[in-house]
Structure formats: structure tokens, C-alpha cells
């Protein structure tokens, strides 16, 4: 049968019908171990009863009203997010790109209020911020931008994990109003910066009156062993964007702001029809409650470190491994050559993984993964990697 879906994705030849925890089950009742969580979305695994219950209960009452009215679930979710993040307030939307759009608009308006007519935002090489025009312009990947010129102006790109480059950019450009950066680059290859990188960015932002804006869309919601990755450092950003795991599969995004940044987007300056609707917020509340009730954030750290240790041990004699790194359950196994085909090999062995930046195997398993499932993940993937590298001469 011909597909009538616009071919924006090269899809793998499998269709899943249902899920149970870390498992996805296809049309032929075959079970697959999901070590990707729909790209860091289903942090609680598939069909988590708490999320199921929350959205069923909400759907019996109300799906949508409008942001023209007060929305109790939105207030409650914002309240929880503020308490967990140290931020001041929240704008709700429906995706990561939209959350970053809100942050970019906020930064520009902040600049205009300071008398800067052409505000610019520092962004990073190898970053990923989304597929809308502004966010693809902010993204540090030529493939994402290819064919979409003219790009949105006002972004100044510097190498990731390089404080000098940021300092130089600030010195040479008086229009800079903000720095937008991922605490850990996901799409860019699970790139973990120096331990004090974010602290130094915080200092530079304070010294120069810039907004520190963190894209936590992939790294947030417990993934790295803290609720937000910046909590590994002793800092607060001015703006923080969330999406992916916030609804465990129900679309929801959020732009959190603090202090001066929380007063910029006033009535009429920004909006969203669906943003923060009662259903999406019910899912968000259930996600945050469950992370706490099941102690999943602390466990993510332990589980991630165990996985890395096991991969390191079992792959220690493989000469083609460049690096194995993790922050909680955000893991990368970097090979010395492109390895995108491993995604298909793994699928054949009923394991779902991903490869980013051509040569890094990316693992983002659900935070609920247990020891036996972790063991199976390690054993299956190590065999796949060794098979692949054994064919290299
Ligand atoms: C996925 C992702 C986005 C974009 O989110 P969408 O919901 O696909 O728009 C932005 N930033 C980061 C870091 C991401 O991982």
C-alpha cells in the first residue's frame, strides 16, 4: 500500500501496537526493548498506569477550554515546575520548538526593552533547537537548515564547551542579549561539557546583563539524574525550555523564566491555542508525581552509571570505541567511524536504539528500566557492536 504520509522521515519497517514499560509490541506480537523512549519522551515507559489514569479521568471532565480562562491544571503544573526548578513562572505550549520560540521571542523583547534594536543570541555548534524557522536558524547543523534560506537573523554561533569563544563574541558584538545552550547536547552526539561550563556561562551572563537560556528539552525531567541537568551545577538560568518527557507522550512544552525574564512576555506578546490545556497538564502533573513517588530521578543516576560501567567493561578490548559517556540515563557510545546502520541491525534483534552525529550510539532508555532489562540491553548491544567492528579491517 502506498503511504500518503509526507516523506519527512526515513521510517524503520516496524509498526508498534502497544507498549508495556520498556517494551514495545508490534503487530505480530513481537516484543522490542525500547532503549530510546521515543527520543527521551516516554521517561516513565509505555502505558504507565499513573499517566493513563490521569488522562482518562481528565477526558471525562474536560479536554480544552482556552487560555482566555483560568485553567486549574495549568496552575497546578506550573506550581510544581517552579518548586522543582527554582524558576518564577511558566508559559505552556505544545512542543520543544515552540518552547524555544518563546525563549527566543522573550530574549528579543528583553533586548528591545534595553534599547537594542537588533538583538542577537549566542548559540552553539552542533546544537539542536527544533524545526521551526527561528529554531532551525538557532540549530548548529547545516542539514537542518539546508533549503530553508533565508534563515532568521540574530544568531551568533560559537563552538560548544568553549568559554573563550563566548567571551570573544560578547566583546565584539554589542547586540548580544542572551546565550541559548543545551546543558548536554543530545542530537549533537551526547556531548557533555566541562563540569564548570554552565557556571562560567552564568558568570558571563551576570557580568554582561545577558539572559542565560537553557534548552533542557532532552536533558530535563529526570533524565540525567537531576530533575533538570543544570541542577548538577549550583546555578539557575534565566530561561529554561522543556517538552519531550514532560507529558510522557502527551504533547506539551514549557518555557520557564525567572526574575526579570519572567516579566517580559506580557498580555498580547505571545500565545498558543492548545498550550497548557487541561488534558496535557493532567499528564504533566501525573509525570511529576510519579517521578517523585517512584524515586526515578535519583535512580536514573545509579542506573545510568551502572550501564556505562558495564558497557566500558564489556567493550574494553574493542579498539573501535572512542568514548563511552553518560549523565544519568543519557548515554553515548562513540565509535571511530559512522555507524548509522546499527539502528537497523539492533531492530532486527528487537532492540531500539539511535545513532546521532554519525558515529555515536545514543541510548535514552525509560527511567523505569530494571536490572534485568539493563543487562539485556548491554548484552544485546555489545554483541551488535562487536559484530560490526569485527568486520572492519
Ligand atoms: C527534541 C528537541 C527539540 C525540539 O523539540 P520538538 O518537540 O521536536 O519541537 C529542541 N531542543 C532539543 C534539545 C531537543 O532534543
Coordinates of C-alpha atoms and ligand atoms in Angstrom, one line a residue:
X1 CA 0.0 0.0 0.0
X2 CA 1.4 3.4 -0.9
X3 CA 1.8 5.7 2.0
X4 CA 0.2 9.1 1.9
X5 CA 2.4 10.5 4.7
X6 CA 4.8 13.3 3.6
X7 CA 8.2 11.6 3.4
X8 CA 9.9 13.7 6.1
X9 CA 11.1 10.6 7.9
X10 CA 13.0 7.5 6.8
X11 CA 10.9 5.1 8.8
X12 CA 12.1 1.7 10.0
X13 CA 10.0 -1.2 8.8
X14 CA 8.0 -1.8 12.0
X15 CA 4.7 -0.7 13.4
X16 CA 4.0 -0.9 17.2
X17 CA 0.6 -1.5 18.5
X18 CA 1.1 -1.2 22.2
X19 CA 3.6 -0.9 25.0
X20 CA 4.3 -2.1 28.5
X21 CA 7.1 -0.4 30.5
X22 CA 10.3 -0.5 28.5
X23 CA 8.7 -2.9 25.9
X24 CA 7.0 -2.1 22.6
X25 CA 5.0 -4.8 20.9
X26 CA 4.4 -4.9 17.2
X27 CA 1.5 -6.1 15.0
X28 CA 2.9 -9.6 15.2
X29 CA 3.1 -9.7 18.9
X30 CA 6.9 -9.4 18.8
X31 CA 8.4 -7.6 21.8
X32 CA 11.2 -4.9 21.4
X33 CA 13.3 -3.4 24.2
X34 CA 13.0 0.3 23.9
X35 CA 16.3 2.0 24.7
X36 CA 15.3 5.3 23.1
X37 CA 11.9 6.2 24.8
X38 CA 10.6 7.8 21.6
X39 CA 13.7 10.1 21.9
X40 CA 13.5 10.9 25.6
X41 CA 9.7 11.3 25.7
X42 CA 8.4 8.2 27.5
X43 CA 10.7 8.5 30.6
X44 CA 8.1 6.6 32.6
X45 CA 7.9 3.8 30.0
X46 CA 4.9 3.0 27.8
X47 CA 1.3 2.8 29.1
X48 CA 2.3 3.9 32.6
X49 CA -0.8 3.4 34.8
X50 CA -0.5 6.8 36.5
X51 CA -0.5 8.7 33.2
X52 CA -3.2 6.5 31.8
X53 CA -5.4 7.2 34.8
X54 CA -4.8 10.9 34.8
X55 CA -5.7 11.4 31.1
X56 CA -8.7 9.1 31.3
X57 CA -10.0 11.0 34.3
X58 CA -9.4 14.4 32.7
X59 CA -11.0 13.3 29.4
X60 CA -14.2 12.5 31.3
X61 CA -14.4 16.1 32.6
X62 CA -12.8 18.5 30.1
X63 CA -10.2 18.5 27.3
X64 CA -9.9 22.1 26.3
X65 CA -11.3 25.5 27.2
X66 CA -9.0 28.3 26.2
X67 CA -6.2 30.4 27.6
X68 CA -8.9 33.1 27.7
X69 CA -9.9 31.4 31.0
X70 CA -8.1 30.2 34.1
X71 CA -7.0 26.6 33.9
X72 CA -6.6 24.8 37.2
X73 CA -4.4 22.0 35.9
X74 CA -2.1 24.6 34.3
X75 CA -1.8 26.5 37.6
X76 CA -1.0 23.2 39.4
X77 CA 1.6 22.1 36.9
X78 CA 3.3 25.5 36.8
X79 CA 3.4 25.5 40.6
X80 CA 5.1 22.1 40.7
X81 CA 7.6 23.1 37.9
X82 CA 8.5 26.3 39.8
X83 CA 9.1 24.4 43.0
X84 CA 11.3 21.8 41.3
X85 CA 13.3 24.2 39.1
X86 CA 13.8 27.4 41.2
X87 CA 12.3 29.4 38.3
X88 CA 9.5 32.1 38.7
X89 CA 6.8 31.4 36.1
X90 CA 5.9 29.3 33.0
X91 CA 4.5 29.7 29.5
X92 CA 2.9 26.5 28.2
X93 CA 3.0 25.3 24.6
X94 CA 2.9 22.0 22.7
X95 CA 6.4 21.1 21.7
X96 CA 10.1 21.7 22.1
X97 CA 10.4 24.0 19.1
X98 CA 7.6 26.1 20.4
X99 CA 9.2 26.3 23.9
X100 CA 12.4 27.6 22.2
X101 CA 10.4 30.0 20.1
X102 CA 9.0 31.5 23.2
X103 CA 12.5 31.8 24.7
X104 CA 13.9 33.4 21.5
X105 CA 11.0 35.9 21.4
X106 CA 11.5 36.6 25.1
X107 CA 15.2 37.3 24.6
X108 CA 14.5 39.7 21.6
X109 CA 11.9 41.6 23.6
X110 CA 14.3 41.8 26.5
X111 CA 16.8 43.3 24.1
X112 CA 14.4 45.9 22.7
X113 CA 13.5 46.9 26.2
X114 CA 17.2 47.6 26.8
X115 CA 17.3 49.8 23.7
X116 CA 18.9 47.2 21.4
X117 CA 17.1 47.3 18.1
X118 CA 18.8 44.3 16.5
X119 CA 19.2 41.8 19.4
X120 CA 21.4 38.7 18.9
X121 CA 21.6 35.4 20.7
X122 CA 24.7 33.3 21.1
X123 CA 24.1 29.7 20.0
X124 CA 26.4 26.7 19.7
X125 CA 27.9 24.5 17.0
X126 CA 26.2 21.0 16.9
X127 CA 23.2 22.3 18.8
X128 CA 19.6 21.3 18.1
X129 CA 16.7 23.5 19.0
X130 CA 13.9 22.4 16.6
X131 CA 12.5 22.7 13.1
X132 CA 10.5 25.9 13.0
X133 CA 12.2 28.8 11.1
X134 CA 13.7 30.5 14.2
X135 CA 14.7 27.3 15.9
X136 CA 16.3 25.8 12.8
X137 CA 18.2 29.0 12.4
X138 CA 19.4 28.6 16.0
X139 CA 20.3 25.0 15.4
X140 CA 24.0 24.2 14.6
X141 CA 23.5 21.7 11.9
X142 CA 23.7 22.6 8.2
X143 CA 21.5 19.6 7.2
X144 CA 18.6 21.0 9.3
X145 CA 18.9 24.4 7.6
X146 CA 19.5 23.1 4.0
X147 CA 16.9 24.5 1.6
X148 CA 15.3 26.9 4.0
X149 CA 17.2 30.1 3.5
X150 CA 16.7 32.9 4.2
X151 CA 17.3 32.0 7.8
X152 CA 16.1 34.0 10.7
X153 CA 18.8 36.6 11.7
X154 CA 20.1 37.4 15.1
X155 CA 22.1 34.2 16.0
X156 CA 25.8 34.2 16.6
X157 CA 27.4 30.7 16.6
X158 CA 30.3 29.6 18.7
X159 CA 31.9 26.2 19.4
X160 CA 30.2 24.2 22.3
X161 CA 32.1 23.9 25.6
X162 CA 34.4 26.8 24.8
X163 CA 34.1 29.8 27.2
X164 CA 36.7 31.8 25.4
X165 CA 34.7 31.8 22.2
X166 CA 31.7 33.1 24.1
X167 CA 33.8 35.9 25.7
X168 CA 35.1 36.9 22.3
X169 CA 31.7 37.0 20.8
X170 CA 30.4 39.2 23.7
X171 CA 33.4 41.6 23.3
X172 CA 32.9 42.0 19.6
X173 CA 29.1 42.3 19.4
X174 CA 27.2 44.9 21.4
X175 CA 23.8 43.4 20.3
X176 CA 24.1 40.2 22.2
X177 CA 21.2 39.8 24.7
X178 CA 21.2 36.1 25.5
X179 CA 23.0 32.7 25.3
X180 CA 21.0 29.7 24.3
X181 CA 22.6 26.4 25.1
X182 CA 21.9 22.7 25.9
X183 CA 23.4 21.6 29.2
X184 CA 24.2 18.3 27.3
X185 CA 23.9 18.2 23.6
X186 CA 21.6 15.4 22.6
X187 CA 21.3 15.4 18.8
X188 CA 24.8 16.7 18.5
X189 CA 26.2 13.4 19.9
X190 CA 25.6 13.3 23.7
X191 CA 28.2 16.0 24.3
X192 CA 28.9 16.6 27.9
X193 CA 30.7 19.9 28.6
X194 CA 33.3 20.6 31.3
X195 CA 31.9 20.5 34.8
X196 CA 32.0 24.3 35.3
X197 CA 30.9 25.3 31.8
X198 CA 27.4 26.3 32.9
X199 CA 28.8 28.1 35.9
X200 CA 31.1 30.2 33.7
X201 CA 28.2 31.0 31.3
X202 CA 26.2 32.1 34.3
X203 CA 29.0 34.4 35.4
X204 CA 29.4 35.9 31.9
X205 CA 25.6 36.5 31.6
X206 CA 25.6 38.2 35.0
X207 CA 28.6 40.4 34.2
X208 CA 27.1 41.4 30.8
X209 CA 23.4 41.6 31.5
X210 CA 22.6 38.7 29.2
X211 CA 19.9 36.1 29.7
X212 CA 21.1 32.5 30.3
X213 CA 18.7 30.3 28.4
X214 CA 19.0 26.5 28.8
X215 CA 17.4 24.1 26.3
X216 CA 16.5 21.2 28.7
X217 CA 14.1 19.6 26.2
X218 CA 16.1 16.4 26.0
X219 CA 18.1 16.6 29.2
X220 CA 15.2 17.6 31.6
X221 CA 12.6 15.8 33.6
X222 CA 14.9 13.5 35.5
X223 CA 16.8 12.1 32.5
X224 CA 20.3 13.0 33.8
X225 CA 19.8 12.1 37.5
X226 CA 18.6 15.6 38.5
X227 CA 15.1 17.0 37.6
X228 CA 17.0 19.4 35.4
X229 CA 20.5 19.0 34.1
X230 CA 21.6 22.5 35.4
X231 CA 20.9 21.2 38.9
X232 CA 24.2 19.3 38.7
X233 CA 25.7 22.8 38.9
X234 CA 24.9 25.2 41.6
X235 CA 23.2 27.8 39.3
X236 CA 19.8 28.9 38.0
X237 CA 19.3 30.0 34.4
X238 CA 17.1 33.0 33.5
X239 CA 15.1 30.9 31.0
X240 CA 14.7 27.1 30.7
X241 CA 12.8 25.2 28.0
X242 CA 11.1 21.8 28.4
X243 CA 9.0 19.5 26.3
X244 CA 9.6 15.8 25.4
X245 CA 9.2 13.9 28.7
X246 CA 7.0 16.4 30.4
X247 CA 3.8 14.7 29.2
X248 CA 5.3 11.1 28.7
X249 CA 3.9 11.2 25.2
X250 CA 1.1 13.7 25.5
X251 CA 2.4 16.8 23.6
X252 CA 3.3 19.6 26.0
X253 CA 6.1 22.1 26.1
X254 CA 7.0 24.8 28.6
X255 CA 9.2 27.9 28.7
X256 CA 10.2 28.7 32.3
X257 CA 11.6 32.1 33.3
X258 CA 13.0 33.7 36.4
X259 CA 13.4 37.2 37.7
X260 CA 13.5 40.0 35.1
X261 CA 13.0 37.4 32.3
X262 CA 9.7 36.4 33.9
X263 CA 8.2 39.9 33.3
X264 CA 9.0 40.2 29.6
X265 CA 6.2 38.2 27.8
X266 CA 3.1 40.2 28.9
X267 CA -0.5 40.0 27.7
X268 CA -0.7 40.1 23.9
X269 CA 3.0 39.4 23.4
X270 CA 2.7 35.6 22.9
X271 CA 0.1 32.9 22.9
X272 CA -1.0 29.4 22.0
X273 CA -4.4 27.9 21.4
X274 CA -3.6 24.5 22.8
X275 CA -0.8 25.5 25.1
X276 CA -1.3 24.1 28.6
X277 CA -4.7 22.7 28.0
X278 CA -6.3 20.7 30.8
X279 CA -5.5 17.3 29.2
X280 CA -1.8 18.0 28.6
X281 CA -1.4 19.5 32.0
X282 CA -3.1 16.5 33.7
X283 CA -0.4 14.3 32.0
X284 CA 2.3 16.6 33.2
X285 CA 1.1 16.6 36.8
X286 CA 1.0 12.8 36.7
X287 CA 4.5 12.6 35.3
X288 CA 6.0 14.8 38.0
X289 CA 4.1 13.0 40.8
X290 CA 5.3 9.6 39.5
X291 CA 8.9 10.7 39.2
X292 CA 8.8 11.5 42.9
X293 CA 6.7 8.6 44.1
X294 CA 9.0 6.1 42.4
X295 CA 12.2 7.9 43.2
X296 CA 13.1 7.7 39.5
X297 CA 15.4 10.7 39.3
X298 CA 17.9 9.5 41.8
X299 CA 17.7 6.0 40.4
X300 CA 18.4 7.4 36.9
X301 CA 21.9 8.4 38.1
X302 CA 22.6 5.0 39.5
X303 CA 21.2 3.1 36.6
X304 CA 23.0 5.2 34.1
X305 CA 26.3 4.9 35.8
X306 CA 25.8 1.1 36.1
X307 CA 25.1 0.9 32.4
X308 CA 28.1 2.9 31.5
X309 CA 30.3 0.8 33.7
X310 CA 29.0 -2.4 32.1
X311 CA 29.5 -1.1 28.6
X312 CA 33.0 0.1 29.5
X313 CA 33.9 -3.3 31.0
X314 CA 32.5 -5.4 28.1
X315 CA 33.8 -3.2 25.4
X316 CA 37.2 -2.6 26.9
X317 CA 39.1 -4.7 24.3
X318 CA 37.2 -3.2 21.3
X319 CA 39.7 -0.9 19.6
X320 CA 37.0 0.9 17.7
X321 CA 35.3 2.5 20.7
X322 CA 36.3 6.2 21.0
X323 CA 34.4 7.0 24.2
X324 CA 31.5 5.8 26.4
X325 CA 29.9 8.7 28.3
X326 CA 26.7 9.4 30.3
X327 CA 25.0 11.7 32.6
X328 CA 22.3 9.6 34.3
X329 CA 20.4 7.8 31.6
X330 CA 21.6 10.0 28.7
X331 CA 24.3 7.7 27.3
X332 CA 26.5 7.9 24.2
X333 CA 28.9 5.2 22.8
X334 CA 31.1 6.8 20.3
X335 CA 32.7 4.7 17.6
X336 CA 35.7 5.6 15.4
X337 CA 33.5 5.6 12.3
X338 CA 29.9 6.1 11.1
X339 CA 27.6 3.5 12.4
X340 CA 24.1 4.6 11.5
X341 CA 23.3 1.1 10.1
X342 CA 23.5 -0.3 13.7
X343 CA 20.0 1.1 14.2
X344 CA 18.6 -1.4 11.7
X345 CA 20.8 -4.3 13.0
X346 CA 19.5 -3.6 16.5
X347 CA 15.9 -3.5 15.3
X348 CA 16.4 -7.0 13.8
X349 CA 17.5 -8.1 17.3
X350 CA 14.4 -6.4 18.8
X351 CA 16.4 -3.6 20.4
X352 CA 15.5 0.1 19.7
X353 CA 18.5 2.5 19.7
X354 CA 19.5 5.6 17.8
X355 CA 22.7 6.9 16.3
X356 CA 23.5 10.7 16.3
X357 CA 26.3 12.8 14.8
X358 CA 27.0 9.8 12.5
X359 CA 29.1 7.8 14.9
X360 CA 27.6 8.0 18.4
X361 CA 25.1 5.4 19.5
X362 CA 22.6 7.2 21.7
X363 CA 20.7 5.5 24.5
X364 CA 17.8 7.1 26.3
X365 CA 16.0 4.2 28.0
X366 CA 12.9 4.8 30.1
X367 CA 13.9 5.7 33.7
X368 CA 11.9 2.7 34.9
X369 CA 14.3 0.2 33.3
X370 CA 15.1 -2.6 35.7
X371 CA 18.3 -4.5 36.3
X372 CA 17.4 -7.5 34.1
X373 CA 16.3 -5.2 31.2
X374 CA 19.5 -3.2 31.6
X375 CA 21.5 -6.4 31.4
X376 CA 19.7 -7.5 28.3
X377 CA 20.3 -4.1 26.7
X378 CA 24.0 -4.3 27.4
X379 CA 24.4 -7.9 26.2
X380 CA 22.5 -7.4 23.0
X381 CA 24.1 -4.1 22.1
X382 CA 27.7 -5.2 23.0
X383 CA 27.2 -8.2 20.7
X384 CA 25.9 -6.0 17.9
X385 CA 28.8 -3.5 18.3
X386 CA 31.5 -6.3 18.4
X387 CA 29.9 -8.0 15.3
X388 CA 30.0 -4.7 13.4
X389 CA 33.6 -3.7 14.4
X390 CA 34.9 -7.3 13.8
X391 CA 34.1 -6.7 10.1
X392 CA 36.5 -3.7 9.9
X393 CA 39.9 -4.5 8.6
Ligands
LIG1 C1 13.8 17.4 20.5 C2 14.5 18.7 20.9 C3 13.9 19.9 20.4 C4 12.7 20.1 19.6 O1 11.6 19.5 20.2 P1 10.2 19.3 19.3 O2 9.2 18.9 20.3 O3 10.6 18.2 18.3 O4 9.9 20.5 18.6 C5 14.6 21.1 20.8 N1 15.7 21.0 21.6 C6 16.3 19.8 22.0 C7 17.5 19.8 22.8 C8 15.6 18.6 21.6 O5 16.2 17.5 22.0

